[in-house]
Tab-separated table of C-alpha atoms in Angstrom:
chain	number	residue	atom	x	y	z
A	207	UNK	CA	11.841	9.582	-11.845
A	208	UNK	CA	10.652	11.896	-9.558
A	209	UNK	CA	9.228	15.916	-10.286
A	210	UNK	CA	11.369	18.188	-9.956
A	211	UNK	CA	9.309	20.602	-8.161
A	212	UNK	CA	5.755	19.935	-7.184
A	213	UNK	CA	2.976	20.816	-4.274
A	214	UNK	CA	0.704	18.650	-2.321
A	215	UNK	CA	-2.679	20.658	-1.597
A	216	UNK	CA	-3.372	19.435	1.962
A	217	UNK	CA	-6.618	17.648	2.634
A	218	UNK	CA	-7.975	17.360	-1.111
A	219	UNK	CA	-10.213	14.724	-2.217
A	220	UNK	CA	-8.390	11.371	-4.349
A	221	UNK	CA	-8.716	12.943	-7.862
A	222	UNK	CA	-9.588	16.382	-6.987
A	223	UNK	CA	-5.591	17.432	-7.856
A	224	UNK	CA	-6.729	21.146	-8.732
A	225	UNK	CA	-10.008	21.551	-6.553
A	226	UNK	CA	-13.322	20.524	-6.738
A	227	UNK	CA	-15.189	19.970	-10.305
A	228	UNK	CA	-16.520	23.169	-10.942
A	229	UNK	CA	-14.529	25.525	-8.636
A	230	UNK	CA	-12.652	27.846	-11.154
A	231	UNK	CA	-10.722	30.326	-8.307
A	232	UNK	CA	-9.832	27.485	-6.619
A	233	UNK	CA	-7.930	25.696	-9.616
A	234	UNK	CA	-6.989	29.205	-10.562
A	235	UNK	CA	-5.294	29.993	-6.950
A	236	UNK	CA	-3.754	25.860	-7.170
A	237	UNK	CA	-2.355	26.162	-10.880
A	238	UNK	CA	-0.758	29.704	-9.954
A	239	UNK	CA	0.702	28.516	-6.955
A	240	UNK	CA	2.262	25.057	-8.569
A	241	UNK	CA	3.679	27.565	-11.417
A	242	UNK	CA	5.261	29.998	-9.111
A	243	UNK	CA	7.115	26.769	-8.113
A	244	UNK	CA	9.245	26.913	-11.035
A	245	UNK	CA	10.444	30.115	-10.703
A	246	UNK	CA	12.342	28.964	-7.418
A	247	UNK	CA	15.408	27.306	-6.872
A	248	UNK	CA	15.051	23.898	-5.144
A	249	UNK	CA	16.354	20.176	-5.031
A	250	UNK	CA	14.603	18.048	-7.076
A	251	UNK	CA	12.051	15.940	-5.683
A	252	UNK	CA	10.866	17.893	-3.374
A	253	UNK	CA	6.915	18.699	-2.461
A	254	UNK	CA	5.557	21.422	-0.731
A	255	UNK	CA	2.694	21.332	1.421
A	256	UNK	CA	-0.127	23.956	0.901
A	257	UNK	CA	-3.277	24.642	2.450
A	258	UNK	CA	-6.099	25.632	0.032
A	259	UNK	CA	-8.603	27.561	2.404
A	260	UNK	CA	-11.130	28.007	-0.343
A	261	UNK	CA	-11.544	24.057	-1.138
């Protein structure tokens, strides 16, 4: 089973799925984005790309 919506933040460290430890607007700024996501109307499965300047 795949997501039905997701995003892939570009260039983030293995584990580091909302930002780095410690770095609350950047988790903010990830977790808003990924929820916007579900206000959109896509095919299932697919992943977004998204660069994170602030990580």
């Amino acid at each position: 089973m795949r997501p039905p919506r997701a995003i892939h933040p570009v260039g983030f460290d293995f584990g580091h799925s909302l930002g780095k430890p410690s770095d609350k607007e950047t988790q903010k700024i990830v977790l808003r984005e990924a929820l916007s996501q579900l206000t959109l109307k896509q095919e299932p499965g697919q992943l977004k790309d998204k660069q994170f300047p602030s990580y």
